[in-house]
Coordinates of C-alpha atoms and ligand atoms in Angstrom, one line a residue:
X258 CA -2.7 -26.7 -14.5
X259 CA -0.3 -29.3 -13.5
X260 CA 2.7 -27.0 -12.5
X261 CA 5.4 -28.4 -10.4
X262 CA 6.9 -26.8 -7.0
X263 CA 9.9 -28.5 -6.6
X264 CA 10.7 -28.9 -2.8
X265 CA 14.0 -27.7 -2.7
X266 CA 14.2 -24.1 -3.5
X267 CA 16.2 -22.1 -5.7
X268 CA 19.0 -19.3 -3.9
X269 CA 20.1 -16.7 -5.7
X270 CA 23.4 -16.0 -5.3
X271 CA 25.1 -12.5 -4.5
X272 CA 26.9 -12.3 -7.2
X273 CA 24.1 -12.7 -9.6
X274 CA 22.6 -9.5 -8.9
X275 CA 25.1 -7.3 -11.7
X276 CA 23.2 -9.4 -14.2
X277 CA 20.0 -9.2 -13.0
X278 CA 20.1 -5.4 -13.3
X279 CA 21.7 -6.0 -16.5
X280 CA 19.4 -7.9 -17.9
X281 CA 16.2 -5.5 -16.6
X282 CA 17.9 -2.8 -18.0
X283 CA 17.8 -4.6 -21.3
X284 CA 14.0 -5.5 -21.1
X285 CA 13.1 -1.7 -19.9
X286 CA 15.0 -0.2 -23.1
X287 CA 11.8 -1.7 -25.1
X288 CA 9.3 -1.7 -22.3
X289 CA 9.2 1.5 -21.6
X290 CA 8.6 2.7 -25.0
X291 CA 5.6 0.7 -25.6
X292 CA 2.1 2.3 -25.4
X293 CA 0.1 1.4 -22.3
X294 CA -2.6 0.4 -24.2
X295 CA 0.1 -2.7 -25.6
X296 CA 1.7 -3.2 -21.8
X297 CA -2.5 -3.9 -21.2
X298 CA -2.5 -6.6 -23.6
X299 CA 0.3 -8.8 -21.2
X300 CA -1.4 -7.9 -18.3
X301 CA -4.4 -10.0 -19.6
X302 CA -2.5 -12.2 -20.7
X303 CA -0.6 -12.5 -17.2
X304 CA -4.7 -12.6 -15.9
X305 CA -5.7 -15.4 -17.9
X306 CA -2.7 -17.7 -16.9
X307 CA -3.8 -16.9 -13.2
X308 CA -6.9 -18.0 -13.6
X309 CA -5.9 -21.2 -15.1
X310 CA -3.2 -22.0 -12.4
X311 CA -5.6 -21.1 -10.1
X312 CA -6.2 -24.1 -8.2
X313 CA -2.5 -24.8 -8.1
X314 CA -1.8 -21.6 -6.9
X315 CA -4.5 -21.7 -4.0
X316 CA -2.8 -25.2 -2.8
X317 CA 0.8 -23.4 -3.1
X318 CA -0.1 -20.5 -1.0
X319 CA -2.4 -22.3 1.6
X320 CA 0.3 -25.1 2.1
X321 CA 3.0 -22.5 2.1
X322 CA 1.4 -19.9 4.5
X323 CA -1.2 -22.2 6.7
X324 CA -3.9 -20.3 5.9
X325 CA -7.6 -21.8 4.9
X326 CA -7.5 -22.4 0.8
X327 CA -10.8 -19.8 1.0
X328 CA -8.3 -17.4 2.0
X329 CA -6.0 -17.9 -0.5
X330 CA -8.8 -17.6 -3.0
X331 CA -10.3 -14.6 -1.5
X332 CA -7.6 -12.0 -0.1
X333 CA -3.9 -13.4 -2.1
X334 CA -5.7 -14.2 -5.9
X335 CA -9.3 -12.2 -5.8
X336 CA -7.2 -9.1 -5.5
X337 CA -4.7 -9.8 -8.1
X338 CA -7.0 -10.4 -10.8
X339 CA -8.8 -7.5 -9.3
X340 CA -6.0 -5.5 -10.0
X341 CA -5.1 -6.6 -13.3
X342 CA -8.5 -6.1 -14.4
X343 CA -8.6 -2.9 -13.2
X344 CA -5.0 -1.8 -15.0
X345 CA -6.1 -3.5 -18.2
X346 CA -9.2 -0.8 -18.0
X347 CA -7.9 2.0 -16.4
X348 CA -3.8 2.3 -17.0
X349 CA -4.2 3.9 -20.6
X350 CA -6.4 6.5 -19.8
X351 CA -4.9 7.5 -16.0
X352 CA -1.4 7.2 -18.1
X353 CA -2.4 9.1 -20.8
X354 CA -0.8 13.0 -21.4
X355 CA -2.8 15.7 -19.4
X356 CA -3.4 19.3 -21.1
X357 CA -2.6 21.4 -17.7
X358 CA -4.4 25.0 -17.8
X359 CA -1.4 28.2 -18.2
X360 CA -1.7 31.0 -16.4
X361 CA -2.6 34.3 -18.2
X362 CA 1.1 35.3 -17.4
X363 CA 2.3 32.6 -20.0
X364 CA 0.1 33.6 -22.9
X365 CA 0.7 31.5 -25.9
X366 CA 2.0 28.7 -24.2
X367 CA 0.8 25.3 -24.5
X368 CA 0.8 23.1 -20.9
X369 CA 0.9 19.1 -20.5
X370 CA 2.1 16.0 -17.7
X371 CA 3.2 13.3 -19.2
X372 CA 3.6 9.8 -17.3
X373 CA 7.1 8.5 -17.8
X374 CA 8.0 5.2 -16.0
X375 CA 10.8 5.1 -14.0
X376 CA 12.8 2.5 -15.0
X377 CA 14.1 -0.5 -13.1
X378 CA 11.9 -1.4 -10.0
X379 CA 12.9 -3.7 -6.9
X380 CA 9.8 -5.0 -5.4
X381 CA 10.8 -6.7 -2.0
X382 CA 7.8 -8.6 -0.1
X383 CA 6.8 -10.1 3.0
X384 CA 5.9 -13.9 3.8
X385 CA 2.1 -13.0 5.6
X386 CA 0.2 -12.6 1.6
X387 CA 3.3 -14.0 -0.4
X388 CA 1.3 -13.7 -3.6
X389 CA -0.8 -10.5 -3.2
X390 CA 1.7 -8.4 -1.9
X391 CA 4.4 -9.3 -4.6
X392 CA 2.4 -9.5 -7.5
X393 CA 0.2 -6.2 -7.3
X394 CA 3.0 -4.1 -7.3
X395 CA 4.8 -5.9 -10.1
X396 CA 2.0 -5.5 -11.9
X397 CA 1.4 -2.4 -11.4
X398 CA 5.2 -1.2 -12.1
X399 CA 4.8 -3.1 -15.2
X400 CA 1.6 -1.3 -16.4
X401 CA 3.2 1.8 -15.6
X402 CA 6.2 1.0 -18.2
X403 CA 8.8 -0.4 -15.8
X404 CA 10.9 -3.9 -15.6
X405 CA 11.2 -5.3 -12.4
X406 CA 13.5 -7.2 -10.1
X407 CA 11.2 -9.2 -7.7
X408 CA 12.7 -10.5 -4.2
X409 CA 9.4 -12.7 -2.5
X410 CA 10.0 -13.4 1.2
X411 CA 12.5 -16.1 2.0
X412 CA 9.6 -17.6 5.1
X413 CA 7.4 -18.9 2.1
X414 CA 9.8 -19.7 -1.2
X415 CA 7.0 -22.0 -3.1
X416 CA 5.5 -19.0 -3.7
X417 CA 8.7 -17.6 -4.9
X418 CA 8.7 -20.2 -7.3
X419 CA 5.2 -20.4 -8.0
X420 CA 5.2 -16.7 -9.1
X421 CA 8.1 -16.9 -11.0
X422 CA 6.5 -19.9 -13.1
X423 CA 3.6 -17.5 -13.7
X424 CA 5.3 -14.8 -15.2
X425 CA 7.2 -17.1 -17.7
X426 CA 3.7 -18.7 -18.5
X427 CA 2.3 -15.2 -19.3
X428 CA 4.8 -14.9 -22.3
X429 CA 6.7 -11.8 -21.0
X430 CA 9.2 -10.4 -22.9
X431 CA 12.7 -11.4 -21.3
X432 CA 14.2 -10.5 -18.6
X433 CA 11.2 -8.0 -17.7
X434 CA 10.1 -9.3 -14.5
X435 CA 13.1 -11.2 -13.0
X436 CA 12.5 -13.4 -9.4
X437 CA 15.5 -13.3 -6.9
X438 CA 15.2 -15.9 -4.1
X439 CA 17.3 -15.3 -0.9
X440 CA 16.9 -14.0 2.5
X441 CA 17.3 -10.2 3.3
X442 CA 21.3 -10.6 2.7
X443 CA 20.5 -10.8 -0.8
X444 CA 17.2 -7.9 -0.7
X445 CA 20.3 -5.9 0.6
X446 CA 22.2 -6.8 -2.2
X447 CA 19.5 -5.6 -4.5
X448 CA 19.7 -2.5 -2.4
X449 CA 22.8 -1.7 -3.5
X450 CA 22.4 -2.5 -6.9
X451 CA 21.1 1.0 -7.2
X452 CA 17.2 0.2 -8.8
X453 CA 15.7 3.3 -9.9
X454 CA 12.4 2.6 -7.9
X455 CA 12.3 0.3 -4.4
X456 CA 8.7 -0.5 -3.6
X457 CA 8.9 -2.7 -0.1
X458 CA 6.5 -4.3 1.9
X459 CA 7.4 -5.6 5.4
X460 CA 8.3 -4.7 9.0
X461 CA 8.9 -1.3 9.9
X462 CA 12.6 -2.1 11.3
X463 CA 13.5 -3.3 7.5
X464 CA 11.8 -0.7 6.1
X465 CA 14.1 2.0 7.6
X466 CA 16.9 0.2 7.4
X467 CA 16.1 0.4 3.4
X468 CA 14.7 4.3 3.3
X469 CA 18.6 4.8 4.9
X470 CA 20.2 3.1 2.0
X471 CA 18.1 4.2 -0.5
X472 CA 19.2 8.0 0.9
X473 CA 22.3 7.1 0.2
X474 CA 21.8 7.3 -3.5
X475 CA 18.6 9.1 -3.7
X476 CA 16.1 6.2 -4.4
X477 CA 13.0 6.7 -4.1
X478 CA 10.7 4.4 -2.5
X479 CA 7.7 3.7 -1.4
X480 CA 7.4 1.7 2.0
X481 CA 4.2 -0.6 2.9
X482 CA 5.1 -1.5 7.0
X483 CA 3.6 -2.5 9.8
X484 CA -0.1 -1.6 11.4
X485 CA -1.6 -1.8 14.7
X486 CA -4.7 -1.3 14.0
X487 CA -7.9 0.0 16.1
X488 CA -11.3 -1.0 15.6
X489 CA -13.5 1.4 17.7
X490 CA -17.3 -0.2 18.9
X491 CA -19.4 3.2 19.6
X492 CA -22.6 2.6 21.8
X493 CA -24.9 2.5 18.8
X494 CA -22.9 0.2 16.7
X495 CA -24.8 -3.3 15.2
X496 CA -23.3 -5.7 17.7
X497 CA -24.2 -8.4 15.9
X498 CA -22.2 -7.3 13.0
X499 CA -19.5 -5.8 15.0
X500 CA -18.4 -9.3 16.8
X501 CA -18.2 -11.1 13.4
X502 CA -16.4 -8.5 12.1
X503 CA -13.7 -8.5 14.6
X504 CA -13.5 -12.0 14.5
X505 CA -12.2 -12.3 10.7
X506 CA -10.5 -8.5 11.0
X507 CA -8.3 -9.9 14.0
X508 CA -8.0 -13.6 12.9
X509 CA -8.0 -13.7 9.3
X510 CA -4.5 -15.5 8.7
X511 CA -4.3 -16.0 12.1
X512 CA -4.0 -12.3 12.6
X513 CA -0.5 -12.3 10.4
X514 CA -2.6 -9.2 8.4
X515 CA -0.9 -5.7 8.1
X516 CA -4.4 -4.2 8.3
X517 CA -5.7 -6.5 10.7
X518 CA -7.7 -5.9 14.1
X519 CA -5.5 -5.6 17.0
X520 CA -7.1 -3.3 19.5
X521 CA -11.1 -2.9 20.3
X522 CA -12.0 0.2 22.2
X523 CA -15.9 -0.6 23.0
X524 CA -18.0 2.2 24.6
X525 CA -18.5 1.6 27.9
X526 CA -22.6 0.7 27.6
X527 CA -21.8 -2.2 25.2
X528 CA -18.8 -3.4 26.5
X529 CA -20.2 -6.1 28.6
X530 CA -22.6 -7.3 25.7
X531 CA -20.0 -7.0 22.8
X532 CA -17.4 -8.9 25.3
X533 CA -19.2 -11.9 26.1
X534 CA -20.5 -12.4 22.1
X535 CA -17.4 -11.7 20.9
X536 CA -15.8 -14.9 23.2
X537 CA -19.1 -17.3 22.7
X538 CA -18.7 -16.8 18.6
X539 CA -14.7 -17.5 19.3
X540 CA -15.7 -21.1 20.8
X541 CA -17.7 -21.2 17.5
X542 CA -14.7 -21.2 15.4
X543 CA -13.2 -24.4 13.8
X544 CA -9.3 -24.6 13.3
X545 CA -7.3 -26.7 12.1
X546 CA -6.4 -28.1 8.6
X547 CA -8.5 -28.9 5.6
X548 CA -11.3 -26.6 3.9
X549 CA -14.5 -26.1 6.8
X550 CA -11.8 -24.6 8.5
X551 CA -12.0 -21.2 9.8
X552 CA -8.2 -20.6 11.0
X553 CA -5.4 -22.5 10.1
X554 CA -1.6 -22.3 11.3
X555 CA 0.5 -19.5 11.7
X556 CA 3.1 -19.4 9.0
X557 CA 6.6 -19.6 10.7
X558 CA 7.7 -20.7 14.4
X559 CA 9.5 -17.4 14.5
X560 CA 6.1 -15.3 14.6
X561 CA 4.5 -17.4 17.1
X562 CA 7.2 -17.1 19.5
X563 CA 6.5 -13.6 19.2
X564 CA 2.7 -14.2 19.7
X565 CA 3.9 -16.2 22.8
X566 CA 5.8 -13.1 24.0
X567 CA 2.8 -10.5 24.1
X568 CA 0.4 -12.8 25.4
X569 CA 2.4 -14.1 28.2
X570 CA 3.7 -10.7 29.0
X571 CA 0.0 -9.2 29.1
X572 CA -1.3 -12.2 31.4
X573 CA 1.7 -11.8 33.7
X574 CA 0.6 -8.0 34.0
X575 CA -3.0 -8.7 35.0
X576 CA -4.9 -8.9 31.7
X577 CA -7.8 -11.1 31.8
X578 CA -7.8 -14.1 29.3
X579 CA -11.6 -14.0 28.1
X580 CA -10.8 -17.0 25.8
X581 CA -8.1 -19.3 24.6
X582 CA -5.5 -20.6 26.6
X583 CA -2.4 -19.6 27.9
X584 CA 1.0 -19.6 25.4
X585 CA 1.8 -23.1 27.5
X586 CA -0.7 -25.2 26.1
X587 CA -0.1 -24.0 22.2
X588 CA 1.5 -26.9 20.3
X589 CA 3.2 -26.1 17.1
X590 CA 2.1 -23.6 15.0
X591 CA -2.2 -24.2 15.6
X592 CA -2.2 -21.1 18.1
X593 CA -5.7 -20.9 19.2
X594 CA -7.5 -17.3 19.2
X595 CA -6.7 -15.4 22.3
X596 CA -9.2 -12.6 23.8
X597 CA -7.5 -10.5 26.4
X598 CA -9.4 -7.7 28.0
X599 CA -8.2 -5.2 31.3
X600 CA -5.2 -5.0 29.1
X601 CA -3.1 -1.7 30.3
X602 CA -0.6 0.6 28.3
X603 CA 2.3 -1.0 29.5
X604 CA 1.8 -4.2 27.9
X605 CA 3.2 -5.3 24.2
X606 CA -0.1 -6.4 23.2
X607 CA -1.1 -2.4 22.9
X608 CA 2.3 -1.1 22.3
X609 CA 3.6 -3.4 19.4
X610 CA 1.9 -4.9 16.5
X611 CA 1.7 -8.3 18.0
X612 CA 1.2 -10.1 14.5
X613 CA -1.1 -12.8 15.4
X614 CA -4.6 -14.5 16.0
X615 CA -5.1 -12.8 19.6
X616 CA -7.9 -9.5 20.1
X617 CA -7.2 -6.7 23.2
X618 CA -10.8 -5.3 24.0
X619 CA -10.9 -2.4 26.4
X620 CA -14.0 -0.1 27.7
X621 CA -13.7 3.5 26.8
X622 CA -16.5 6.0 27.8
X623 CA -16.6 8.1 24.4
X624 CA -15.7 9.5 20.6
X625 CA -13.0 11.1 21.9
X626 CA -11.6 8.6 24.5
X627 CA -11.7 6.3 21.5
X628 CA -10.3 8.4 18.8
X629 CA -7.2 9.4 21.7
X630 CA -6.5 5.9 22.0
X631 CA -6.3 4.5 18.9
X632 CA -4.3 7.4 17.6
X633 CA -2.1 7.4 20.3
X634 CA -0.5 4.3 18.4
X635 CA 3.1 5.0 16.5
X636 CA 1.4 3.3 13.9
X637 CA -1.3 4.1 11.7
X638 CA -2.0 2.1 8.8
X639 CA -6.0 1.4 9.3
X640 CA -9.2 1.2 11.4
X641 CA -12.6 0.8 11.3
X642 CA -15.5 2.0 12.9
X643 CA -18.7 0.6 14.0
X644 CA -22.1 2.4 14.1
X645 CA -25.3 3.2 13.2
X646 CA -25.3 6.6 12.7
X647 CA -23.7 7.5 9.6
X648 CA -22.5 10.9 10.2
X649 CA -21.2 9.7 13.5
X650 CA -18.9 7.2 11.7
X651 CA -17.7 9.6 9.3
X652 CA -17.0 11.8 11.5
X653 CA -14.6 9.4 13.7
X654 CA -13.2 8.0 10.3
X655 CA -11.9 11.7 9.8
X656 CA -10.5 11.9 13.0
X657 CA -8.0 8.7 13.1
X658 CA -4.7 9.5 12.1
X659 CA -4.9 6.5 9.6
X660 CA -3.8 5.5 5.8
X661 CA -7.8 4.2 5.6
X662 CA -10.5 3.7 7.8
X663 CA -13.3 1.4 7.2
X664 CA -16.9 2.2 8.6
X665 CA -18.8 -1.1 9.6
X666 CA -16.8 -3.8 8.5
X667 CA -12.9 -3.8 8.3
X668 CA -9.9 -4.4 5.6
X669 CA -12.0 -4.3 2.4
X670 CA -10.2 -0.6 1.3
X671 CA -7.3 -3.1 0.3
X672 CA -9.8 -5.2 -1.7
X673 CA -10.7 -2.4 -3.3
X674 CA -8.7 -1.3 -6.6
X675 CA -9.6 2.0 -7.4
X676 CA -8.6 3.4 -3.6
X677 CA -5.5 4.4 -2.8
X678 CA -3.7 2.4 0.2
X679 CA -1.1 3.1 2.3
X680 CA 0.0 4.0 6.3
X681 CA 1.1 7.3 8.1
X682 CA 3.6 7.6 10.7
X683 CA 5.4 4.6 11.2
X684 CA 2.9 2.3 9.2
X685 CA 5.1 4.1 6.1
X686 CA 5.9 6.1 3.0
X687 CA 3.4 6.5 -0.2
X688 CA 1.0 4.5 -1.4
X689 CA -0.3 2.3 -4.0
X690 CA -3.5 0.5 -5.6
X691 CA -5.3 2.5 -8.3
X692 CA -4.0 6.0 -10.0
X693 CA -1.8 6.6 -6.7
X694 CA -0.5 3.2 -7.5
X695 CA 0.8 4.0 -11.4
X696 CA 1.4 7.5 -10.3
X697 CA 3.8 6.1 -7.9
X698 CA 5.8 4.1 -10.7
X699 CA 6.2 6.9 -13.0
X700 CA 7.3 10.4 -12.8
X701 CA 5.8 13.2 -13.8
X702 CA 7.2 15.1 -16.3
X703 CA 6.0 18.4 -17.1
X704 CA 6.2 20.2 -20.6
X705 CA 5.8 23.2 -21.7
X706 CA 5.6 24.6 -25.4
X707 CA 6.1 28.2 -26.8
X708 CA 3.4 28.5 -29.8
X709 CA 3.8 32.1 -30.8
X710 CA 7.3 31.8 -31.7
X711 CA 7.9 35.6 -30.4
X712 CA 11.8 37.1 -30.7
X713 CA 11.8 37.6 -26.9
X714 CA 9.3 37.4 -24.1
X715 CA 8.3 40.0 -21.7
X716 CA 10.5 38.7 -18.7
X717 CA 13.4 38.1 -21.0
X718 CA 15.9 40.5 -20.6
X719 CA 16.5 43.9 -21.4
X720 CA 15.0 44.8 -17.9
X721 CA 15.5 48.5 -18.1
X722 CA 12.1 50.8 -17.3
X723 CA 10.1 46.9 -16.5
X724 CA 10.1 47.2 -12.8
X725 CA 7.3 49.5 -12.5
X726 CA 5.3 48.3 -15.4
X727 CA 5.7 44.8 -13.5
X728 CA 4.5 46.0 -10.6
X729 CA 2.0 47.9 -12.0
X730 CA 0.2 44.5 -13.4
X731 CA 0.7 42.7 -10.6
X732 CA -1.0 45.1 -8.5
X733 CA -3.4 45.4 -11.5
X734 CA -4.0 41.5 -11.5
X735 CA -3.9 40.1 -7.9
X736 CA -5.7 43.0 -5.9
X737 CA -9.6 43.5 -5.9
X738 CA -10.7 44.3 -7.7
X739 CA -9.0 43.5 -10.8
X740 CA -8.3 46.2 -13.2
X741 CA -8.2 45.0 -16.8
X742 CA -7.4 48.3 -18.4
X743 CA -4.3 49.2 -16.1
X744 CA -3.3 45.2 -17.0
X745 CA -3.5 45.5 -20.4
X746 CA -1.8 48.6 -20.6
X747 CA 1.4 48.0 -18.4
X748 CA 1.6 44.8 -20.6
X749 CA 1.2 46.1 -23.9
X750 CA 4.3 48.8 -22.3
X751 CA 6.0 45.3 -21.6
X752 CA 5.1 43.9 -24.8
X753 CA 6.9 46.8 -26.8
X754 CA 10.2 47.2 -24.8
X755 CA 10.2 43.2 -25.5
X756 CA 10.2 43.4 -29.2
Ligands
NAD1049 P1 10.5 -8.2 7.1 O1 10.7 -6.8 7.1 O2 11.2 -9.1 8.0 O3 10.8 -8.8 5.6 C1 10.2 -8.3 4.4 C2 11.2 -8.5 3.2 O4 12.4 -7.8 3.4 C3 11.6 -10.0 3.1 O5 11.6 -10.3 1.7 C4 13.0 -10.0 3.6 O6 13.9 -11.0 3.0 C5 13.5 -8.6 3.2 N1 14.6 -8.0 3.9 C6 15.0 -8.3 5.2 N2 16.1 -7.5 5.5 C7 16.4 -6.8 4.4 C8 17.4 -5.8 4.2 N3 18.3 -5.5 5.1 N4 17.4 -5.2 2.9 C9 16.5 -5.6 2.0 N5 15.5 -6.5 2.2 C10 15.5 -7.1 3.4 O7 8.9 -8.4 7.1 P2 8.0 -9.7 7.2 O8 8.2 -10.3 8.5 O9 8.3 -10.5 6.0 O10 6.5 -9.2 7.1 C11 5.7 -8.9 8.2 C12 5.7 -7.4 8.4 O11 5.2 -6.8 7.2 C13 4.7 -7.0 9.4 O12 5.2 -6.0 10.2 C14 3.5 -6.5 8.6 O13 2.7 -5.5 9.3 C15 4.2 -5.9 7.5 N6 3.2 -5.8 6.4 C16 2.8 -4.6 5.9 C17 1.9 -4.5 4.9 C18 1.5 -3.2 4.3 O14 0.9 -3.1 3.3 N7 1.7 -2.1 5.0 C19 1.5 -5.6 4.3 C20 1.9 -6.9 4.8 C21 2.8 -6.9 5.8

């Protein structure tokens, strides 16, 4: 599909954000009154015009982020359709009204939920998966009933353009899915525009900047931020396996991954082993541009400086460079992978998420020595585990203070539709992705209906001579055991000073 990016990008201006809202408000007015099986239909739509920009979109994203075109293929458009497919299927039925049991206190009432969207929805991403992380949650939103007001990261705006190209190609009504371009002056703005819904992805600092205005008008929101994530190497864990692993969980987009591997803890009796693999299949890596490439750049100069700062800061407090090469010799944005191992508490590297292609490993001498230090992290967005013994790893995957854990390979809960994903403590707020996703863009409304159409009901007043006959059938009811005669009775007393 021979889709232009033009290479000067468009700005939103501030001003501009009255009628955005306007206009979304417009769009929801019918959108959110159509059936989900109807909102389905666009979503396939919306699939099939993915699929035939593909290629386009793989070049936009690659060229825009630096990362390998397999990437951009595999963990930015693979999970999108993913997605959609998976809201064309499921979104009626998980959507649909839910008959809810009524107590026996409520006879002859009839009990339902109904899924309601909520109206307008920001959606604010980040620049690391500029496609992924933008378009599941519109999507989502939209399956759920909602317009949305889309503000992509300002670090990658091709993509910005790219996806707002997409949605007009998928034929959707207007003004439902609106794209405002800007930096986080204008997210602020968008802020304050008072959506019904913010769902944002990005660094926890923005993120509670947002949760403080969105308290300030009771928005609700739900916050993706940032991880530092563990990967723990027990004694019995496949090595092999385990080395490879860490090497795409830590590197994968140069290691700009929310979810990616920051911090090994390797039990002491493999440490040596796992160590020394883990840096010979490093030298085995290929970087640089084009598609045999393993790594490509990192997106923006502003992250590797960062990168820069944690690395030097960790060599300059004794850690041990296992390989790559010191931040001196980096040029540009190719940052080669950095293994760093008697790394110590006091250095960034294992107190901040460091955001970039470099891997702490560090012995530990059990489970528990393990589990401690990976959850003593402020973050906790995911982890993974690595052994042989299955009721080991579950066992340690129960015990990390995680939004997911993954047992012998890492990140793939994200690539999976039907689980819910989202962080704890600082790594944020809610979550999305499958029926916690379109839960999370609707509210829940429950109903309930009187069918017996009685002049007054037993709690109703007149109260005079119900205490005891109350108290009576509670006792009746909730003690053991239960007593069916003295129940009936006291409420067929009830019944007739109710008539
Ligand atoms: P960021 O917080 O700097 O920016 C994210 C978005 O917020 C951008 O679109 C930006 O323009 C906007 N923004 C900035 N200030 C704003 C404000 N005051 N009000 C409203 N919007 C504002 O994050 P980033 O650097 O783009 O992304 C990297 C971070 O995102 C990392 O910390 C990473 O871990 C995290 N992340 C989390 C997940 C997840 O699912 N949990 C996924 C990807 C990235």
């Amino acid at each position: 599909m021979a889709a232009t990016v033009p290479k000067t990008y468009p700005e939103t201006p501030l001003t501009a954000v009255p009628e955005l809202y306007r206009r979304a408000r417009a769009a929801f007015s019918a959108w959110g009154r159509t059936a989900p099986m109807d909102r389905a239909r666009h979503l396939r739509s919306l699939r099939l015009a993915v699929v035939e920009r593909l290629d386009h979109l793989a070049r936009v994203i690659a060229e825009a982020t630096g990362k390998p075109r397999v990437e951009a293929l595999t963990t930015e458009l693979l999970p999108v359709l993913d997605t959609l497919v998976y809201l064309e299927k499921h979104a009626p039925r998980v959507l649909r009204r839910r008959r809810m049991p009524t107590p026996i206190f409520l006879f002859g009432k009839a009990s339902y939920v109904e899924y309601r969207p909520r109206g307008v929805v920001l959606v604010i991403s980040p620049w690391n998966y500029p496609f992924q992380l933008a378009v599941v949650p519109v999507v989502t939103a939209l399956a759920a009933g909602n317009a949305v007001i889309l503000k992509p990261s300002e670090v990658t705006p091709a993509v910005g353009v790219a996806m707002e190209q997409l949605f007009q190609a998928a034929g959707l009504p207007d003004g439902l899915v609106q794209t405002a371009h800007g930096d986080g002056r204008l997210g602020a703005a968008l802020v304050a525009g008072k959506p019904d819904y913010i769902f944002f992805t990005g660094s926890y600092r923005t993120g509670t900047i947002i949760q403080v205005e969105a308290a300030k008008h009771l928005i609700p929101t739900t916050l993706e931020l940032s991880g530092h994530d563990a990967m723990i190497v027990l004694d019995d864990a496949p090595l092999e396996r385990a080395v490879h692993g860490a090497l795409w969980g830590g590197l994968l987009n140069s290691g700009q991954t929310c979810v990616g591997v920051e911090r090994i803890y390797v039990q002491r009796g493999v440490y040596q082993e796992f160590t020394r693999r883990l840096a010979e299949a490093a030298a085995r890596l290929r970087q640089g541009g084009g598609d045999e490439a393993d790594l490509g750049e990192m997106t923006w100069a502003r992250q590797v400086e960062v990168v820069k700062q944690h690395v030097a800061d960790a060599l300059s407090k004794g850690a041990r460079l296992v390989h790559g090469r010191p931040p001196e010799e980096w040029r540009g944005r190719t940052v080669p992978p950095v293994i760093l191992a008697d790394v110590t508490d006091e250095m960034l590297v294992c107190r901040e998420e460091t955001f970039g292609p470099v891997l702490t490993v560090k012995p530990v001498a059990d489970e528990e020595e393990a589990v401690a230090l990976a959850n003593a992290s402020p973050y906790g967005l995911s982890a993974s585990v690595w052994t042989t013994d299955r009721r080991r790893g579950e066992r340690v995957a129960g015990l990390l203070e995680t939004g997911s854990v993954v047992i012998n390979d890492v990140i793939v809960t994200l690539a999976n539709p039907h689980l819910p994903f989202g962080g704890v403590k600082r790594s944020g707020l809610g979550s999305y992705h499958g029926e916690a996703g379109l839960k999370a863009f609707s509210h829940e409304k429950a109903v309930m209906e009187d069918r017996l159409g009685r002049r007054r009901e037993v709690y109703w007043f007149p109260y005079a001579g119900k205490a005891p006959l109350f108290a009576r059938l509670l006792r009746a009811y909730f003690g053991e055991p239960r007593r069916w005669p003295v129940f009936f009775g006291a409420f067929a007393q009830l019944l007739r000073r109710s008539r």
